[in-house]
XYZ file of C-alpha atoms in Angstrom:
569
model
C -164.782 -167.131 50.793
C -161.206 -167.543 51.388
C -158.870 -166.640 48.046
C -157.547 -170.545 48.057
C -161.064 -171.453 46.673
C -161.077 -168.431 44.284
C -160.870 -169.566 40.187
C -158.488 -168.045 37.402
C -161.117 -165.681 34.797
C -160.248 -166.451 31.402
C -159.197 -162.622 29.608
C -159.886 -163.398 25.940
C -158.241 -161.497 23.112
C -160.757 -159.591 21.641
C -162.741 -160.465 18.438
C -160.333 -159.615 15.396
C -161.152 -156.428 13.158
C -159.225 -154.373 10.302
C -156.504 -156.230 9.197
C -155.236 -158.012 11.951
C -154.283 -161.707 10.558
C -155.898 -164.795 11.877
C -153.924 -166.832 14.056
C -153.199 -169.989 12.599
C -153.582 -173.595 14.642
C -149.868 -174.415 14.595
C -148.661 -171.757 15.798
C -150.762 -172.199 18.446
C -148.816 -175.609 18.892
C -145.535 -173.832 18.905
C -146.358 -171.628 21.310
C -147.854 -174.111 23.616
C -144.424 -175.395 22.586
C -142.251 -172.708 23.331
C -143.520 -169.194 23.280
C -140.116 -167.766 21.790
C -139.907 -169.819 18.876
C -143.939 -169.284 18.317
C -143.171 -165.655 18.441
C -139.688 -165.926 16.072
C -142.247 -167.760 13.750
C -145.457 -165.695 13.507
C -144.130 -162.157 14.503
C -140.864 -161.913 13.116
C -141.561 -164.431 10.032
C -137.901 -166.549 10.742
C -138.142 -169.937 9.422
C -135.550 -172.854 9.121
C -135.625 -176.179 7.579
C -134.574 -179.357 9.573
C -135.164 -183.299 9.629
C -137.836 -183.114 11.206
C -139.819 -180.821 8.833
C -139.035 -182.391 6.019
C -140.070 -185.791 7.011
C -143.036 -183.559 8.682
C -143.542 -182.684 4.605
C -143.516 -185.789 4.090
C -145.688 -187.655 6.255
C -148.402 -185.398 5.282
C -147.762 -185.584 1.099
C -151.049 -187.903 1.230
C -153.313 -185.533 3.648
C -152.229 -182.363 1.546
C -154.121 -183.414 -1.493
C -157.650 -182.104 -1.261
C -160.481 -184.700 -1.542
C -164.124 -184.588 -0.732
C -166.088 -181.990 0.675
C -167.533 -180.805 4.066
C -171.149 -179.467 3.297
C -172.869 -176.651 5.451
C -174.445 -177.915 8.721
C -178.046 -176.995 7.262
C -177.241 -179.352 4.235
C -176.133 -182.809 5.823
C -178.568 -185.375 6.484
C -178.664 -186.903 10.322
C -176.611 -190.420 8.857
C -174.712 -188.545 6.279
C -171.195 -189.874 6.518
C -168.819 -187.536 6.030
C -164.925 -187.954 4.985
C -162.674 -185.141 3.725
C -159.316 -184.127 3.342
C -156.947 -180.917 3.122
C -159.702 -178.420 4.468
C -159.216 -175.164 5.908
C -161.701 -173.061 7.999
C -161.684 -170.018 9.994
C -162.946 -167.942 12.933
C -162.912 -164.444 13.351
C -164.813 -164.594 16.645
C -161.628 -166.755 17.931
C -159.172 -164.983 15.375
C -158.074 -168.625 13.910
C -157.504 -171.101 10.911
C -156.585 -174.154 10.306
C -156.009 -176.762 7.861
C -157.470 -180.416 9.103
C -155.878 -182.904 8.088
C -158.597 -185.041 7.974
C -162.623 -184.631 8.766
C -164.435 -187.779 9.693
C -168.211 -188.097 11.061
C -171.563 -188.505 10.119
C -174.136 -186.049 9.849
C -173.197 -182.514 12.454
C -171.044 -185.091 14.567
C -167.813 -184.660 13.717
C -164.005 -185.304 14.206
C -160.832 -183.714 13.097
C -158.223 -186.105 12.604
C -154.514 -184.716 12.286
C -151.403 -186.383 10.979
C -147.993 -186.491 13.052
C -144.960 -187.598 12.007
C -142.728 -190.194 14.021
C -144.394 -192.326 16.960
C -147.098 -192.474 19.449
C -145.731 -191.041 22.263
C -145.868 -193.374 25.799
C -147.014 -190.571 27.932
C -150.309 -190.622 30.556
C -152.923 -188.534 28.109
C -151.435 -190.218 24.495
C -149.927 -187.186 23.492
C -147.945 -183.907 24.345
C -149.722 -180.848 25.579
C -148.712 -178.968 21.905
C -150.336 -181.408 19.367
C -153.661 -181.723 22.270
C -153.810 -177.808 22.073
C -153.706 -177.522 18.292
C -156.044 -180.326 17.648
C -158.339 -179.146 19.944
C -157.991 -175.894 18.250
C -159.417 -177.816 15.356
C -162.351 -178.691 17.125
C -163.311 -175.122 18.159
C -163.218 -174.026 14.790
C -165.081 -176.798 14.013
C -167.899 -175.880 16.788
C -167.959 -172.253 15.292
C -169.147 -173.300 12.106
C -171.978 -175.441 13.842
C -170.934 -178.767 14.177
C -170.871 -181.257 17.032
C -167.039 -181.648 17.823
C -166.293 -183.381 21.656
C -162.902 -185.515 20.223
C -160.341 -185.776 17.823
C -157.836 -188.097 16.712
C -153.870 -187.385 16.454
C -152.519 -190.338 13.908
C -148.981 -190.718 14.318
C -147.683 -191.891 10.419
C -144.437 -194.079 12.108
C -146.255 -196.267 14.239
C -149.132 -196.298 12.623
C -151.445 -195.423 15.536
C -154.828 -193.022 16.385
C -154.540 -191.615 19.559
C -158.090 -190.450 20.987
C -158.365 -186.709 22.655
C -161.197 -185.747 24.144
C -162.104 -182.136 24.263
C -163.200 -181.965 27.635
C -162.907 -178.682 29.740
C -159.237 -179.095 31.191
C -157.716 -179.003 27.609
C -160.770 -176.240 26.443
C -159.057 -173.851 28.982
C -155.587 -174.740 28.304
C -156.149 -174.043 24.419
C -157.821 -170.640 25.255
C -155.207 -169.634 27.218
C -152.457 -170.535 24.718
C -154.590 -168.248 22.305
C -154.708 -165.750 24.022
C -151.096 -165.722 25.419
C -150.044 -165.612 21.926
C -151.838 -162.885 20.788
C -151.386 -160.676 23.475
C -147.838 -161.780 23.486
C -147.542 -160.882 19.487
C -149.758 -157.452 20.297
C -146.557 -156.703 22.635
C -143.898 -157.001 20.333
C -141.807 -157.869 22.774
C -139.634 -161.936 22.207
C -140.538 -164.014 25.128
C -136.942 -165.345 27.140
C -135.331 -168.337 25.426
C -135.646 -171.759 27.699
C -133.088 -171.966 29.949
C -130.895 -175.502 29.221
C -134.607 -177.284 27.967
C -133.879 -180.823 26.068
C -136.011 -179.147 23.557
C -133.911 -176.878 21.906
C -131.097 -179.058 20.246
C -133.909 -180.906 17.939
C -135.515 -177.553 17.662
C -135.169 -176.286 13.616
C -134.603 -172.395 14.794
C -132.092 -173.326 17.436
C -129.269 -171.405 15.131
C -131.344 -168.356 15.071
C -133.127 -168.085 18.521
C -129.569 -168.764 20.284
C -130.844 -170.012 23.548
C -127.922 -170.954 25.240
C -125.997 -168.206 23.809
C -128.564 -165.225 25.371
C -128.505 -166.756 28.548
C -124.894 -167.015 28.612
C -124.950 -163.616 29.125
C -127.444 -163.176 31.963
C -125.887 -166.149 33.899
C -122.251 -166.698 32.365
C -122.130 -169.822 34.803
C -124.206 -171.174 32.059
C -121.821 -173.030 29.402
C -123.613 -172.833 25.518
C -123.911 -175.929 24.211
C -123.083 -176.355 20.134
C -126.850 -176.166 18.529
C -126.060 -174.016 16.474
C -123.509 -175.110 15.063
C -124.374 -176.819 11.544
C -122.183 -178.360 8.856
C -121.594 -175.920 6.013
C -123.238 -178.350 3.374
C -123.405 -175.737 0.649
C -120.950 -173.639 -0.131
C -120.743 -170.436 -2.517
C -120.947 -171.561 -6.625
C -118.304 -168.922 -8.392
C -118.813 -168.666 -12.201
C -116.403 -166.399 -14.026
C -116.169 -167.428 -17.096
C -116.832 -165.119 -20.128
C -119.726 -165.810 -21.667
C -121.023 -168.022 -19.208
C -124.638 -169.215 -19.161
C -126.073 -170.763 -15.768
C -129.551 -172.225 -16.358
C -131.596 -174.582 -14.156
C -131.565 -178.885 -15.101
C -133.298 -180.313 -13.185
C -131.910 -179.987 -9.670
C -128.868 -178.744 -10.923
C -127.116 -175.710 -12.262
C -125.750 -175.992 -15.232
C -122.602 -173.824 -16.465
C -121.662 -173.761 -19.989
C -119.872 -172.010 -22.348
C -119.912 -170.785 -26.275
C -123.155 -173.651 -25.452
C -120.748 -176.203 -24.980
C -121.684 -177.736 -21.005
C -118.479 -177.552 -19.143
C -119.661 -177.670 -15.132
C -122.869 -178.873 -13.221
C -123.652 -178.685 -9.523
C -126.835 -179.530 -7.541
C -128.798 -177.217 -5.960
C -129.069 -178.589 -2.599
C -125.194 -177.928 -2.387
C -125.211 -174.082 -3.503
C -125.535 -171.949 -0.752
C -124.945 -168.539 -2.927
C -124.248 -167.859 -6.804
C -121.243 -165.459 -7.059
C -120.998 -164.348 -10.751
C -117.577 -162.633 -11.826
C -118.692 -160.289 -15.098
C -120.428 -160.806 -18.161
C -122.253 -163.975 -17.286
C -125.932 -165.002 -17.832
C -128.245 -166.627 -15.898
C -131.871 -168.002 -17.209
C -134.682 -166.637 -15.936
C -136.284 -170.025 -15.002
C -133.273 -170.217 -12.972
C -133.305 -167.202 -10.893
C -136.769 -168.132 -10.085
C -136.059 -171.224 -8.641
C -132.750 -169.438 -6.742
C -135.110 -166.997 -5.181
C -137.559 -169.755 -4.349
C -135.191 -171.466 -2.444
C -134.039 -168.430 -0.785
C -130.280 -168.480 -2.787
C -128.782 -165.421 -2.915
C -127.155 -164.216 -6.370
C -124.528 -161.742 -6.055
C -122.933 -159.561 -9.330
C -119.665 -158.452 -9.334
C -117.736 -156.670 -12.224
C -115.048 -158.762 -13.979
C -111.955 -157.019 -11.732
C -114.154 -158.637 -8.230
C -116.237 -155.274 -7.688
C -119.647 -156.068 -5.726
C -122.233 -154.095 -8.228
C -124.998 -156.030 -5.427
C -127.082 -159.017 -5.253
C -130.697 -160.791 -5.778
C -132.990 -162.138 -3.457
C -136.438 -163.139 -3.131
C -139.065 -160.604 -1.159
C -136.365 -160.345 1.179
C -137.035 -160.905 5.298
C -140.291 -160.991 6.616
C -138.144 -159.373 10.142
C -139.064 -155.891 10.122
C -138.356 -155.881 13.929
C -134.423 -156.189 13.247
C -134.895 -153.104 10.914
C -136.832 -151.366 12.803
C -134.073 -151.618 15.285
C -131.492 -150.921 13.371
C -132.448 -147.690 11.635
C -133.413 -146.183 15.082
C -129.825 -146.873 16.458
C -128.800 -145.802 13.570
C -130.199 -142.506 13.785
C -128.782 -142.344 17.865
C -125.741 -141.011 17.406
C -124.420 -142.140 20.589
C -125.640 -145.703 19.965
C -123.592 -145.410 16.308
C -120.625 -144.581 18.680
C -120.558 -146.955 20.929
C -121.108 -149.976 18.303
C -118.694 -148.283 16.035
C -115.593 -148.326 18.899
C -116.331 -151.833 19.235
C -115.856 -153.044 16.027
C -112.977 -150.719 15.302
C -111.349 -151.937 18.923
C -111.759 -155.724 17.640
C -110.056 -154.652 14.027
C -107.195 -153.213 15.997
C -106.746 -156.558 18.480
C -107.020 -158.987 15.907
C -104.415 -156.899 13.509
C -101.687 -157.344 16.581
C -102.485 -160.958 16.752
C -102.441 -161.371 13.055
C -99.080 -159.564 12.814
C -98.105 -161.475 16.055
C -98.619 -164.952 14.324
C -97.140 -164.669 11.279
C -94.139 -162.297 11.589
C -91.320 -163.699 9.593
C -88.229 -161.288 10.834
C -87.343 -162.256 14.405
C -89.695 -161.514 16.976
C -92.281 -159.112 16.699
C -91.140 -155.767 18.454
C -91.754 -154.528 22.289
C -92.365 -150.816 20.838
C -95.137 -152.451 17.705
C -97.138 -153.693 21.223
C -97.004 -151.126 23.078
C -98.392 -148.898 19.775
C -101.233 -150.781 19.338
C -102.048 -150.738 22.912
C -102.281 -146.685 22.349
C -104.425 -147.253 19.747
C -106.683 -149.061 21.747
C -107.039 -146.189 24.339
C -107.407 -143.523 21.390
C -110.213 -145.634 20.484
C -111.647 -145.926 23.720
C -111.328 -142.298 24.601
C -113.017 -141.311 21.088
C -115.852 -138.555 21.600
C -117.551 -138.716 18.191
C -116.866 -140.465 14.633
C -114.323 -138.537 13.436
C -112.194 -138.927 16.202
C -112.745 -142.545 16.338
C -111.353 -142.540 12.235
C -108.568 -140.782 13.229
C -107.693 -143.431 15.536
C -108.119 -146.005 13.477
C -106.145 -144.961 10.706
C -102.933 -144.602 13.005
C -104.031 -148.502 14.041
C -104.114 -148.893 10.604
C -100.846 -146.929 9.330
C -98.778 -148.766 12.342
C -100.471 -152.107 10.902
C -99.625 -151.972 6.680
C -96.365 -150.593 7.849
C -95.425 -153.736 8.925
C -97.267 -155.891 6.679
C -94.969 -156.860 4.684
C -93.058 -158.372 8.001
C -95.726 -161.022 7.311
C -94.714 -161.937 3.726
C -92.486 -164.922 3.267
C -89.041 -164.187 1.342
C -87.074 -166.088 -1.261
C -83.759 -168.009 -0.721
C -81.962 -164.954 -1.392
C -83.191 -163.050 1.061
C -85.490 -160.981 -0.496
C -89.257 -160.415 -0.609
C -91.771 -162.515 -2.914
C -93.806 -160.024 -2.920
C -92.912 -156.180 -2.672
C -95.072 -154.207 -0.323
C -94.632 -150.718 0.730
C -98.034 -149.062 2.130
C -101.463 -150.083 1.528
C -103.338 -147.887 -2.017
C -106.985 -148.861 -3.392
C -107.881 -147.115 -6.158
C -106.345 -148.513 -8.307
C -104.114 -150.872 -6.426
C -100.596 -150.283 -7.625
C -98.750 -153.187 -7.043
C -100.105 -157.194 -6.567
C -100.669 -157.142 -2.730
C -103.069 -154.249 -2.897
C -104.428 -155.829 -5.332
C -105.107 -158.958 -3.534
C -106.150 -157.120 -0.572
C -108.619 -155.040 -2.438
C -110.121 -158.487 -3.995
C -110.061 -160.166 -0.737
C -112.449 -157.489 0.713
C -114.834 -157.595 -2.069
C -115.364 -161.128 -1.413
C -115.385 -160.492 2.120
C -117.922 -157.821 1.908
C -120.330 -159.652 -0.807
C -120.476 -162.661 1.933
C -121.255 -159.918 4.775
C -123.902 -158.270 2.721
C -125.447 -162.027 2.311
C -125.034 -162.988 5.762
C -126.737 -159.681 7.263
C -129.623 -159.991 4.810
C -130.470 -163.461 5.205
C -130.884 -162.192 9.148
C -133.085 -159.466 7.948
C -131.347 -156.634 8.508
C -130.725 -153.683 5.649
C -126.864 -153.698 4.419
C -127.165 -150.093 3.345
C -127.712 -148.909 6.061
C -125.069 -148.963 9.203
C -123.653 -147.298 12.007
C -119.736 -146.616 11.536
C -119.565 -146.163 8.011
C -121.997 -143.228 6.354
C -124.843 -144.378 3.588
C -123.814 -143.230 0.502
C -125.269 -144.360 -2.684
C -124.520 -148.145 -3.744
C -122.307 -149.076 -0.146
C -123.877 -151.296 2.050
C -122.212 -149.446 4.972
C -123.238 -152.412 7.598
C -121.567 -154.930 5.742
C -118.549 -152.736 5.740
C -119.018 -151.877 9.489
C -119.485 -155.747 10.515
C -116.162 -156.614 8.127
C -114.049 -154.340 10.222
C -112.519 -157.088 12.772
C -112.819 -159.622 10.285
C -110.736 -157.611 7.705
C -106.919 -158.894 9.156
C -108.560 -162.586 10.096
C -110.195 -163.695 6.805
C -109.033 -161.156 4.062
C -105.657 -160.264 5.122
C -105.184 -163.792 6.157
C -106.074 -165.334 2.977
C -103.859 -162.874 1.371
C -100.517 -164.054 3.137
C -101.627 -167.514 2.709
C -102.154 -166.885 -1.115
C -98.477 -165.554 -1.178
C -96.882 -167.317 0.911
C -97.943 -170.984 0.211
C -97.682 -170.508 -3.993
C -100.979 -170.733 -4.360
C -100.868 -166.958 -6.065
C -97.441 -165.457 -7.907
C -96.072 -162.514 -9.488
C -96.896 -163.645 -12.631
C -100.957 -163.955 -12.145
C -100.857 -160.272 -12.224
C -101.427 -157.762 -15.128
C -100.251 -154.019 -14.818
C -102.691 -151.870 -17.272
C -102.184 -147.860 -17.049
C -100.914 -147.952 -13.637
C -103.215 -150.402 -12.027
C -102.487 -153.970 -10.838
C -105.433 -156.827 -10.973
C -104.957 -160.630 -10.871
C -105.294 -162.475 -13.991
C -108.200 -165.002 -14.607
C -106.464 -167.737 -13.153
C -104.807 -166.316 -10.622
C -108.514 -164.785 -9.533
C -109.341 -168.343 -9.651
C -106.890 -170.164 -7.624
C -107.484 -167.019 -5.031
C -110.806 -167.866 -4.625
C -109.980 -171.039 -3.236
C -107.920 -169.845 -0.521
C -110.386 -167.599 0.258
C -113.089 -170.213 0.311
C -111.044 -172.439 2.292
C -110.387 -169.833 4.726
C -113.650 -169.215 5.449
C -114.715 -172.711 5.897
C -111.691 -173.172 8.538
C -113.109 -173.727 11.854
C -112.104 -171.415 14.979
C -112.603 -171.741 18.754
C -115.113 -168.806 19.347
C -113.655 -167.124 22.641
C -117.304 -166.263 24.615
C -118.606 -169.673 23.939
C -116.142 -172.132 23.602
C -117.770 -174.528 20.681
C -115.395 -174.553 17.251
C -117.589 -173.066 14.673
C -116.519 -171.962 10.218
C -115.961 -168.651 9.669
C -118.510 -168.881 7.369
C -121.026 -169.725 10.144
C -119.814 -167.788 12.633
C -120.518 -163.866 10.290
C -124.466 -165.338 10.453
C -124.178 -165.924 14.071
C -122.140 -162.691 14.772
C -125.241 -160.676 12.627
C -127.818 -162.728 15.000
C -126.033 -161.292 17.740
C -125.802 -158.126 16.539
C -129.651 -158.709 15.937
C -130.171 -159.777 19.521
C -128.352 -156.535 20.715
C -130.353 -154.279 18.802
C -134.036 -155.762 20.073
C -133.148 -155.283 23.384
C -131.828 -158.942 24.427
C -128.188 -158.219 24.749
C -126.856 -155.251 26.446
C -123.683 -154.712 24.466
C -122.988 -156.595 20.858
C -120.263 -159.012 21.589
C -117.410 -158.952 18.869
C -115.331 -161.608 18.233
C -111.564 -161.501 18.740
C -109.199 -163.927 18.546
C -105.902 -165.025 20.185
């Protein structure tokens, strides 16, 4: 017999035991679909909301509501009809469940009828390979528990159309297979490769976390990422400062009052975080419906310090933390991510000083420093070297900070600077500084946990109590380009002034409405839009520290060989 004629043997996943989870049909579908995003679904628990899964919602608000019954096979009579909605059923032989849609038949003959949104598709078997699959999963299920199950229907809500698929054996063995290449995939724990350039991914909803384009960019740089992932920052951070200040859910809104007096609302759908500044106090009601919605709430003392923040569970991704506390634990790996970021601080303080240096020309000799701070950096053998190099980078930088600030018509500075102090600040630029990182590190701490990784735990800075050291590691080359940034733009433009400022036993802090007008240009800041240099597409700042932790996420797992940090011209 000559190995031509020779037939594939199906290796099924064995029968589940313990606690191992039943598979559900849809993922099924989305692996069928695209094995990466069935794995970033089911293993790593990411999920995303887009158009397409809302109006998914949607088309299925009817089906959802249970209604009638399916009896036992032993209990239906041979012209029983049978009709019912919203039921789920499972198989541990085959490891699945499923909720049909719809169950229509009479007596043991029956047939699973599932909802789709948009229309019929114009294709030679009526429907795509994924929706087949997971309807025919249906039908096994329905098999196991004794019924008579050779079709099902796919009903596609736009058009208003039934599509007929017949469970013959052609689609029996591709379902099995996609079964079993998912679970053995998931056993693996290892991400299948993203699609290479597929017209799938731009309507896909976890384009902006997968990063297809973006991975492969770096195994074939020939390959140009398109912008998926670049979103629209439709909600933005909600600041309440206020003392006194009440926040309690109306509704779809927040409302904000004061001494019980309403004196600010603002809808839901347009709050990406709630940053409260002091004593302020926030409904219960309403921080269940924040952490329902997955809305961050971060605390910070009156004066701006982050005291933390609130969140749901937290990420279902153990994966990324798994990852992360074993580099963090390989000294060498701590190392080599710590020069990195500590490099990309030092480049983008010489282009920050280079762009906004207000006496003459920046100096041949202030180059040629930094460049030798670049090779002590490079050349460092452990952490403490690699500190010692960064605090000349960063002596050689605040000594010429105030080169950056603009100056009266007399000549002299509008804001006196002489070296950078923190605790307390001792005169209003350290103060703004020291307030501009706060906010900066409150939005890293955010950004790295909605990825799933732990902010307390990093690889430059050391865990101590109460510092989320990976938010401070990740802020390092974003430290001169949003915070110090915002700072000189505060000053500079009016939009902060010596006399927002309070001096109280030796310390300097910004008054309440100086704090507040900062806040703007620090918002505003981070919703400017840069060019980013390895991918080309303009992207916020605030989007790009949630790209820039993905990355770092894809690094860790395996997928990237070095994490690429971002440095600008």
């Amino acid at each position: 017999m000559s190995t031509d004629a020779q037939t594939e043997l199906p290796l099924p996943f064995p029968e589940l035991s313990g606690d191992l989870p039943l598979l559900p049909a849809r993922m099924v579908n989305e692996y069928q679909y695209c094995p990466r995003l069935a794995y970033l679904e089911w293993v790593q628990g990411e999920w995303a909301e887009s158009s397409d899964t809302v109006e998914g919602r949607y088309a299925h608000r009817r089906v959802d509501k249970a209604s009638g019954k399916l009896p036992a096979v032993g209990e239906l009579e041979e012209s029983e009809r049978v009709h019912a909605r919203s039921i789920t059923l499972s198989s541990n032989r085959l490891g699945l469940i499923a909720k049909l849609d719809l169950i229509e038949g009479e007596g043991s003959q029956v047939t699973p009828v599932d909802y789709k949104r948009g229309k019929r598709p114009h294709v030679p078997k009526g429907a795509y390979d994924p929706e087949r699959v997971q309807l025919c999963v249906q039908g096994l299920i329905l098999e196991e528990h004794g019924y008579e199950c050779a079709e099902g229907v796919l009903y596609f809500v736009e058009s208003r159309e039934r599509v007929r698929v017949v469970f013959d054996a052609e689609l029996r063995a591709l379902t099995r297979n996609a079964i079993d290449g998912l679970r053995l995939v998931a056993a693996g724990g290892r991400i299948p490769p993203p699609l290479e350039d597929s017209p799938k991914c731009p309507r896909c909803s976890l384009v902006g976390i997968c990063l297809p384009d973006e991975v492969n960019h770096f195994r074939k740089p020939d390959l140009s990422p398109r912008p998926m992932t670049v979103s629209r920052d439709e909600a933005l951070p909600l600041y309440v400062q206020a003392r006194g200040a009440k926040v309690a859910k109306k509704g779809e809104t927040l409302e904000i009052s004061v001494d019980d007096q309403a004196t600010q609302t603002a809808r839901l759908v347009e709050v990406s975080q709630l940053v409260l500044m002091g004593q302020v106090y926030v409904t219960t009601p309403t921080l269940h419906e924040l952490m329902s919605r997955e809305i961050p709430v971060s605390w910070h003392s009156f004066g701006g310090w982050f005291m933390g923040h609130t969140i749901g569970t937290g990420h279902k991704n153990v994966e990324v933390r798994t990852a992360q506390y074993r580099a963090s634990f390989d000294e060498q790996a701590c190392l080599r991510l710590a020069k990195g970021l500590v490099a990309a601080k030092v480049q983008n303080q010489r282009t920050l000083l280079r762009r906004n240096w207000k006496v003459e020309q920046m100096p041949d000799s202030m180059v040629d420093g930094f460049q030798a701070d670049l090779r002590l950096v490079s050349r460092a053998q452990s952490i403490g070297e690699l500190l010692g190099a960064e605090g000349m980078a960063a002596a050689r930088y605040f000594g010429s900070f105030a080169a950056m600030i603009g100056r009266r018509d007399d000549g002299t500075l509008a804001f006196d600077f002489q070296k950078r102090n923190r605790r307390p600040p001792a005169d209003p630029v350290n103060a703004l500084l020291s307030y501009a990182y706060s906010l900066l590190v409150r939005a890293w701490t955010v950004a790295l946990t909605a990825v799933g990784f732990d902010a307390y735990r990093g690889f430059y800075h050391q865990p101590r109590y109460g510092r989320p050291a990976l938010a401070l590691d990740m802020m390092e080359p974003f430290r001169p380009l949003i915070g110090d940034s915002a700072v000189i733009q505060a000053m500079n433009n009016g939009e902060v002034r010596p006399s927002d400022f309070i001096n109280v036993a030796g310390s300097v802090a910004l008054t309440d409405d100086g704090r507040r007008r900062f806040i703007g240009t620090f918002e505003r800041r981070m919703a400017q839009e840069v060019t980013h240099p390895l991918f080309g597409y303009r992207l916020s700042y605030r989007r790009l520290l949630e790209l820039q932790s993905r990355l770092l996420a894809r690094h860790l797992l395996g997928e990237l060989a070095d994490y690429p940090n971002f440095t600008t011209r």
